[in-house]
Short mmCIF file of C-alpha atoms in Angstrom, two decimals:
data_model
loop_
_atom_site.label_atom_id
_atom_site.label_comp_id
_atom_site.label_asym_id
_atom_site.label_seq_id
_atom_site.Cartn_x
_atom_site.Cartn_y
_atom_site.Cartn_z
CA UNK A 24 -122.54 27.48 -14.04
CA UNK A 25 -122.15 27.70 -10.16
CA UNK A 26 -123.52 30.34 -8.44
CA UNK A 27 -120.89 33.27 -7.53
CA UNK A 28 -120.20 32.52 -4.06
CA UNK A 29 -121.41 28.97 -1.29
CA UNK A 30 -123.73 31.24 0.66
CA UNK A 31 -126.16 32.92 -1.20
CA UNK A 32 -130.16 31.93 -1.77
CA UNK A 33 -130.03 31.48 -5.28
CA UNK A 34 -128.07 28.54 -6.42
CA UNK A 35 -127.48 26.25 -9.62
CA UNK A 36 -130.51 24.51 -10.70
CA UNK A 37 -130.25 21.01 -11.05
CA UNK A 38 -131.57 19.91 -14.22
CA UNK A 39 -131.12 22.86 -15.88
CA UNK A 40 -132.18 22.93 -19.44
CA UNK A 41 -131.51 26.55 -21.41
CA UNK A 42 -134.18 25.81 -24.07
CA UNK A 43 -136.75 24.53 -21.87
CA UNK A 44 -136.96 27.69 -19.59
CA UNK A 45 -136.51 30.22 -23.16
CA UNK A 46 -139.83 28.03 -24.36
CA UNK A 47 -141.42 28.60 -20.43
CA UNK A 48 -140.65 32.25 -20.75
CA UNK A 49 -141.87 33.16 -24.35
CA UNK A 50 -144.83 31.23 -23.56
CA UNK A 51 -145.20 33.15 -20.60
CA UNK A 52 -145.18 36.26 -22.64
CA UNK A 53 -146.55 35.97 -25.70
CA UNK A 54 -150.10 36.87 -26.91
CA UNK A 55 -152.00 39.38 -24.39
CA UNK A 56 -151.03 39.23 -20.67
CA UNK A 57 -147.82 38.06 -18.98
CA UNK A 58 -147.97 35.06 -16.66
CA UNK A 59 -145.46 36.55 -14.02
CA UNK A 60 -145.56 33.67 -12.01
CA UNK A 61 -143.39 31.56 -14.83
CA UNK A 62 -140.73 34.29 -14.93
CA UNK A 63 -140.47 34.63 -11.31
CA UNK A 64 -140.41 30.68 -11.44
CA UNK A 65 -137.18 30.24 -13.81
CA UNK A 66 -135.24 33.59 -13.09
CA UNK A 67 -135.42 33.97 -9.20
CA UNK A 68 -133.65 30.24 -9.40
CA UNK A 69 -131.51 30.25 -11.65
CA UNK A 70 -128.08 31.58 -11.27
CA UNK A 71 -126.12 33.86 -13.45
CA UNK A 72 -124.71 31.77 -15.57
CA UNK A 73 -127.40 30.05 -16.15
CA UNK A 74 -129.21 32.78 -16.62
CA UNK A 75 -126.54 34.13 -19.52
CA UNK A 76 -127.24 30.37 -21.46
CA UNK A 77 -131.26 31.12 -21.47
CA UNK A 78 -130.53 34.17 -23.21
CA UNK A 79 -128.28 32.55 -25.78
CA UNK A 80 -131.13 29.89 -25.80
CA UNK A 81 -134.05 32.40 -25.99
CA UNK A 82 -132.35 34.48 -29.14
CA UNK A 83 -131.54 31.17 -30.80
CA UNK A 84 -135.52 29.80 -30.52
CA UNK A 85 -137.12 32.84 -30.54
CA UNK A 86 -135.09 35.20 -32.67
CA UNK A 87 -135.41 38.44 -30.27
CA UNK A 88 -133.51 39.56 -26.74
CA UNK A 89 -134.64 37.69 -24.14
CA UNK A 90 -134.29 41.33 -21.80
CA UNK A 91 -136.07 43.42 -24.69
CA UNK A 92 -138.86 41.37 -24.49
CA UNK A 93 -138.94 41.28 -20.70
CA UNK A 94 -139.18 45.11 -20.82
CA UNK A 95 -141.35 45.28 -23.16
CA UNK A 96 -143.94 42.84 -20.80
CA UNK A 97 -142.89 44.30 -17.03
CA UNK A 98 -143.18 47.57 -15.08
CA UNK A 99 -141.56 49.41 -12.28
CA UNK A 100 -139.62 48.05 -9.65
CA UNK A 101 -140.38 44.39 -11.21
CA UNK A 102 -138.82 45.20 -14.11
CA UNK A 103 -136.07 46.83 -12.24
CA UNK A 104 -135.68 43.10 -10.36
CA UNK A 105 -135.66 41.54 -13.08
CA UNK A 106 -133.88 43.37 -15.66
CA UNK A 107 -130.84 43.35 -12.99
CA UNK A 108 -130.99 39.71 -12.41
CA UNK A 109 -130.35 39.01 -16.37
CA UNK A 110 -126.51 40.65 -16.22
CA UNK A 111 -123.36 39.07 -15.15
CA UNK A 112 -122.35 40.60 -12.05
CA UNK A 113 -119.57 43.31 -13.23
CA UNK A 114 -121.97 44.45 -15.42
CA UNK A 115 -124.88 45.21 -13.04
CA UNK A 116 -122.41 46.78 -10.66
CA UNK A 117 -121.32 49.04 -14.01
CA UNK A 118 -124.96 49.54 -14.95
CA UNK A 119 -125.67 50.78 -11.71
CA UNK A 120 -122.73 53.08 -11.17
CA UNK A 121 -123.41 54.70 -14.36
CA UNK A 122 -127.20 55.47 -13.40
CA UNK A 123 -125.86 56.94 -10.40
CA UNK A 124 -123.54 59.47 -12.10
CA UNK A 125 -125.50 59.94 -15.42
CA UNK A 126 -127.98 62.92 -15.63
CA UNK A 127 -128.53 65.79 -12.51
CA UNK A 128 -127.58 64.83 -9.36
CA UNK A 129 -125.42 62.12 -8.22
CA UNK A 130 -126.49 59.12 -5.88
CA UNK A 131 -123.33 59.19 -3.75
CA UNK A 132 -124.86 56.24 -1.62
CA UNK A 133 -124.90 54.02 -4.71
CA UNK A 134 -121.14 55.18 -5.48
CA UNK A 135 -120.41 54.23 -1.74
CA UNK A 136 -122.48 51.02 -1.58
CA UNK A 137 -120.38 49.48 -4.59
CA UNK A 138 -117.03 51.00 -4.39
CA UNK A 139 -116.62 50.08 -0.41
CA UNK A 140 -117.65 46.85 -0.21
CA UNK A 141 -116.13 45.11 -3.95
CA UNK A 142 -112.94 43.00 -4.13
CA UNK A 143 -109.69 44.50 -5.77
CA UNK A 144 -110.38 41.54 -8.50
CA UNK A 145 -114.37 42.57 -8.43
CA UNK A 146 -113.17 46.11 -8.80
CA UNK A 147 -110.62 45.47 -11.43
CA UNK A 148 -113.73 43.64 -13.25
CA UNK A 149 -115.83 46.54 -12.55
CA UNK A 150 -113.64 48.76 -14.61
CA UNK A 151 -113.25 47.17 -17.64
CA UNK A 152 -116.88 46.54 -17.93
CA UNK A 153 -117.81 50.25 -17.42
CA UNK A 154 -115.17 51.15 -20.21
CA UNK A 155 -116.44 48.38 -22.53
CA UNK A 156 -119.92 49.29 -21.79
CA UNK A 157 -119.56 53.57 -21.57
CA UNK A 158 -117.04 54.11 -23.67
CA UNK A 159 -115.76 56.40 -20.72
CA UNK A 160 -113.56 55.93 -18.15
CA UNK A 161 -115.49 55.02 -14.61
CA UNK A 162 -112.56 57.11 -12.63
CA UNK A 163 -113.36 59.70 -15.23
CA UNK A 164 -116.48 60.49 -14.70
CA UNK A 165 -116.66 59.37 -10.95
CA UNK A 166 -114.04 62.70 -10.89
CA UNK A 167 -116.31 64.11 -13.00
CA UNK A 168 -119.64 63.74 -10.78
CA UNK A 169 -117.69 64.87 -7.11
CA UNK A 170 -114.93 66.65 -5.47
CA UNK A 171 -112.48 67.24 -2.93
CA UNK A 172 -111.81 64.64 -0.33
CA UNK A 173 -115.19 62.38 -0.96
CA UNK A 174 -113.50 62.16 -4.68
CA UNK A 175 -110.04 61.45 -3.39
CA UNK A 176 -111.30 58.03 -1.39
CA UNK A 177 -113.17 57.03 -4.37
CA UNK A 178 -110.55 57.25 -6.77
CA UNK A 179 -108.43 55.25 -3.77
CA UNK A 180 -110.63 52.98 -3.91
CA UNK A 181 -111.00 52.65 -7.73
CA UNK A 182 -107.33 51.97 -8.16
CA UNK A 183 -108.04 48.09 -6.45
CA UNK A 184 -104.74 47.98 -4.44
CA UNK A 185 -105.55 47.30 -1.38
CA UNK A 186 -102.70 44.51 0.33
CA UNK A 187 -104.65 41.54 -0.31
CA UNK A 188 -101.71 39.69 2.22
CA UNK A 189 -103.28 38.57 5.53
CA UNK A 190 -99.98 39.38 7.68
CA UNK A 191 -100.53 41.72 10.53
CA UNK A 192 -97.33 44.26 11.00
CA UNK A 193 -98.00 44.53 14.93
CA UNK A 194 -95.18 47.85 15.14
CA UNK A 195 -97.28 49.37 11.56
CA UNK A 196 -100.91 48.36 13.45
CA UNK A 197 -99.84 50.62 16.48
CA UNK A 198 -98.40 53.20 14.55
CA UNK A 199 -100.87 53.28 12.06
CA UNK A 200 -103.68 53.49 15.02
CA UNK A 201 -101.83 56.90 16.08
CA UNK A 202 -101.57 58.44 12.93
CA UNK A 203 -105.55 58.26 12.96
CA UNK A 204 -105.96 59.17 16.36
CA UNK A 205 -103.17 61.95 15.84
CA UNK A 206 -104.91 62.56 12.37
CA UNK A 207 -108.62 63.34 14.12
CA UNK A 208 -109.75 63.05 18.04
CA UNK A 209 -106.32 64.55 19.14
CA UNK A 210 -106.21 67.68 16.86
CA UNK A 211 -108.02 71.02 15.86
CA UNK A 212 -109.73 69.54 12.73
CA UNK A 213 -108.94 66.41 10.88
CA UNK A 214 -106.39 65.51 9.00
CA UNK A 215 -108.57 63.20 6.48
CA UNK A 216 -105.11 61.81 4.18
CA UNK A 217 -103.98 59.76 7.09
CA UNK A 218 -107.16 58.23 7.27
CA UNK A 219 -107.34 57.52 3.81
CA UNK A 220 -104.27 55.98 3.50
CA UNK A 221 -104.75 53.68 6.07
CA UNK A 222 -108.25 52.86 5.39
CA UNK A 223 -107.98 51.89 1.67
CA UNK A 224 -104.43 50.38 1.36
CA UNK A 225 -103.71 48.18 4.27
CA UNK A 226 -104.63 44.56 4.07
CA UNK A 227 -108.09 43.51 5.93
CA UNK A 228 -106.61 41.75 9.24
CA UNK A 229 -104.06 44.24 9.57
CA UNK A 230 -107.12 47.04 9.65
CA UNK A 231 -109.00 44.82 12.52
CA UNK A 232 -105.82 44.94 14.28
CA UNK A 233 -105.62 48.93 14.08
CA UNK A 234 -109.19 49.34 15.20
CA UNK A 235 -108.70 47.02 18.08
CA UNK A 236 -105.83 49.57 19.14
CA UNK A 237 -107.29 52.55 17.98
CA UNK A 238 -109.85 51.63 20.82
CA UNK A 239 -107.13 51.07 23.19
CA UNK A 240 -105.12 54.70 22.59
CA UNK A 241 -108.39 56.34 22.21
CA UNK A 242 -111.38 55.00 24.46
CA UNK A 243 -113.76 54.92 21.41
CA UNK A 244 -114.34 52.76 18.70
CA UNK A 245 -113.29 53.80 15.27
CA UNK A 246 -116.94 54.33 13.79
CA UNK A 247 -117.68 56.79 16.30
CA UNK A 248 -114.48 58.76 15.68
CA UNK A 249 -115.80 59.07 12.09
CA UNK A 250 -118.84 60.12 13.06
CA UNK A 251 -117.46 62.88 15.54
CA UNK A 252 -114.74 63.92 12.71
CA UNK A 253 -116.49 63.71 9.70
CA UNK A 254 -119.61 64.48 8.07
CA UNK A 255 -121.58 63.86 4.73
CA UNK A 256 -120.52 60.95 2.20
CA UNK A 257 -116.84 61.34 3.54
CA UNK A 258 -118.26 60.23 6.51
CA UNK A 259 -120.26 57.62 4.79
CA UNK A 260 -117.91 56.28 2.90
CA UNK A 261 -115.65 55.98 5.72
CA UNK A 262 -118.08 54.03 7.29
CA UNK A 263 -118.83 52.05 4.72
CA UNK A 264 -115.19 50.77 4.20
CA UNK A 265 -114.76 50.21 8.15
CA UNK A 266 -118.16 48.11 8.13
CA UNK A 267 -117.23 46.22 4.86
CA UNK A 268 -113.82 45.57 6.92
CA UNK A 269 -115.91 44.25 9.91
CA UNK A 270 -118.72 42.20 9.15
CA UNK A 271 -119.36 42.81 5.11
CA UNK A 272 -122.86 40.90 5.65
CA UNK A 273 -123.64 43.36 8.56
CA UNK A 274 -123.01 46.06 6.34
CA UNK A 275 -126.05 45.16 3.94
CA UNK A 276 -128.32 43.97 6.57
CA UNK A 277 -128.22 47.66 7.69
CA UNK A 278 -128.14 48.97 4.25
CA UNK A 279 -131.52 47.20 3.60
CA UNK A 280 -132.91 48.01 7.13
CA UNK A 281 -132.34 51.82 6.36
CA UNK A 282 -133.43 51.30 3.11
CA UNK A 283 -137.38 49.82 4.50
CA UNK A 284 -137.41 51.28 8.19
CA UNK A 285 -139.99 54.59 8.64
CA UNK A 286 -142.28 55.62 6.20
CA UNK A 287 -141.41 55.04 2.60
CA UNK A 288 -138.82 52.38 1.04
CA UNK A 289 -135.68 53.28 -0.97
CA UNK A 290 -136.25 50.81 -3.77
CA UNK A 291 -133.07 51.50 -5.11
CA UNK A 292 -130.87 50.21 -2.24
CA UNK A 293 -133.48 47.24 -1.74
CA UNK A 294 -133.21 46.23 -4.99
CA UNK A 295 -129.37 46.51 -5.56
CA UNK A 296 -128.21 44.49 -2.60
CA UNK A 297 -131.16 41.69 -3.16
CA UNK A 298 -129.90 41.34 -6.77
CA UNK A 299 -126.37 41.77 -6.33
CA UNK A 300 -125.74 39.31 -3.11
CA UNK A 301 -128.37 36.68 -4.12
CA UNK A 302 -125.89 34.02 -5.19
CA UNK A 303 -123.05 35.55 -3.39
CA UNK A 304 -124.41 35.86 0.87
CA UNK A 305 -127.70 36.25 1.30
CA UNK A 306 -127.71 33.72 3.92
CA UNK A 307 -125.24 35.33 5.82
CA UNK A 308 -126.74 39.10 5.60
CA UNK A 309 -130.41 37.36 6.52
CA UNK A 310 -128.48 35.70 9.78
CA UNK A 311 -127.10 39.62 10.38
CA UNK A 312 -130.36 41.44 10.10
CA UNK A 313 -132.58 38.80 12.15
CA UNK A 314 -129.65 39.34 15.28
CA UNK A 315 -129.33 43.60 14.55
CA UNK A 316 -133.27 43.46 14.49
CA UNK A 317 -134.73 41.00 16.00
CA UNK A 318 -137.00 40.82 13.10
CA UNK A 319 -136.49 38.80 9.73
CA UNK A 320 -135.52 40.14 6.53
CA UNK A 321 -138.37 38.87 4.91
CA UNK A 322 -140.58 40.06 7.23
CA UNK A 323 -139.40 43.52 6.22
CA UNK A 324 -139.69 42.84 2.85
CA UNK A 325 -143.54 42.00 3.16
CA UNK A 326 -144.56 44.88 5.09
CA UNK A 327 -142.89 47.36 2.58
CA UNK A 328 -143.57 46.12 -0.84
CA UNK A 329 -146.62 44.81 -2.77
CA UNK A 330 -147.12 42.89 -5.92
CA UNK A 331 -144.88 40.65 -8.33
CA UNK A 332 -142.33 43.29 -7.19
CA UNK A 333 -142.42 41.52 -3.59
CA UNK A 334 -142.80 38.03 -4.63
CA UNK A 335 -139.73 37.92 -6.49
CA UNK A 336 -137.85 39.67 -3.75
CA UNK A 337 -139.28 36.86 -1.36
CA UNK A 338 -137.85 34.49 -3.56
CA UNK A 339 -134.62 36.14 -3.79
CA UNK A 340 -134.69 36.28 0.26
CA UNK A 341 -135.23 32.39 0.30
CA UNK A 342 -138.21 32.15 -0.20
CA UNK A 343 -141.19 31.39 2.47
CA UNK A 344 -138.63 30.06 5.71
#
């Protein structure tokens, strides 16, 4: 029942005993009032798969879904924490790509956030969740929810074949480097194929490789050329796979900086990343955002939420450090 990945906040619990924390948490909510405290207690430290055996443990003593009767006690963005912290991974990541196509409108930065920065194997995961789940194809109705080029990377990336070698082609790197400069800075528009294909199928140290020429044929580095060439979600998720490529930790240190900085908070992005790379880097996107900021991430966190919502984000961060 290990945590997902070695450098996230959340890790196993020592000790851990399923029936103990289902008797914690239905004491916690039964009768009137909820004692927050106690859920924020078992769930912020406990990891997934722990967190799958208190459910077991909670239907088996109590005779009721552990997550009904969580959102039946909790509100908001609490409830939002919460709720999310109770799936296995693929299934959050499904849950939350569904919200974001599902009903008017489409939140293209959720679709970007997810599909740039998964594994193939997290991807291929992804998938047959979202079918199992839906009853729909996730390709489908990605397709479904956006269109021309923006829907072409996408469906790239949904396919989960990027090389997953670590050999650098030095003669492709070059080449590749001035098919993208040919592609954008050295042309009358953009031709935006050449940088997909290069973008979402070569291997990741091959791509560090073309960047590091791509600076060398061009003068600039390859973020800014996407921001000169591009524009709306083709140019963020452009971005987003080049950052992902870089630093993946960086990538969701600014994600949550955006997400609190100026007036307002998107809770959406806050909560995603805190729930989704608790157990998997937290560590490592904290380190990121303290050196891009010069302020901690928890710092951030206080000034912009209130309540149980911030506690259990706190806790999530690492607590008080």
């Amino acid at each position: 029942m290990a945590a997902l990945g070695n450098r996230g906040t959340v890790t196993e619990a020592s000790g851990f005993n399923p029936e103990e924390d289902a008797q914690k948490l239905y004491n916690a909510m039964k009768g009137t009032g909820t004692n927050e405290a106690t859920i924020i207690e078992i769930l912020a430290h406990r990891t997934i798969a722990q967190r799958q055996k208190i459910k077991e443990a909670y239907k088996q003593s109590v005779g009721k879904e552990l997550v009904d009767n969580l959102k039946s006690e909790l509100t908001g963005n609490f409830e939002k924490v919460v709720v999310g912290l109770m799936m296995p991974a693929p299934v959050y990541d499904a849950y939350e790509l569904r919200n974001a196509i599902k009903g008017a409108g489409t939140d293209e930065a959720c679709l970007i956030d997810i599909l740039a920065s998964r594994s193939n194997a997290e991807m291929k995961e992804i998938i047959a969740t979202y079918k199992k789940e839906n009853d729909k194809s996730l390709e489908d109705d990605v397709c479904g929810d956006t269109s021309g080029m923006f829907q072409r990377v996408l469906v790239s990336l949904l396919t989960a074949g990027r090389d997953q070698s670590t050999k650098v082609d030095e003669a492709q790197a070059v080449q590749d480097a001035k098919d993208i400069y040919e592609a954008g800075e050295a042309r009358w528009g953009t031709d935006e194929v050449k940088f997909l294909t290069v973008l979402c199928v070569r291997n990741r140290n091959h791509l560090l490789r073309v960047f590091q020429e791509y600076q060398k044929i061009s003068g600039r580095d390859i973020e800014d050329s996407i921001k000169r060439e591009m524009s709306g979600c083709l140019e963020d998720v452009f971005l987003a796979i080049v950052k992902c490529l870089k630093n993946k930790p960086a990538f969701f240190a600014e994600r949550l900086y955006k997400s609190m900085k100026g007036l307002g908070t998107t809770d959406s992005v806050l909560i995603r990343i805190m729930v989704a790379r608790a157990e998997i880097d937290m560590l490592d996107i904290k380190a990121e955002f303290l050196k891009m900021y010069g302020k901690t991430l928890e710092s951030f966190i206080k000034g912009d939420t209130s309540g149980d919502y911030r506690k259990i984000l706190l806790e999530l961060c690492g607590g008080e450090k």
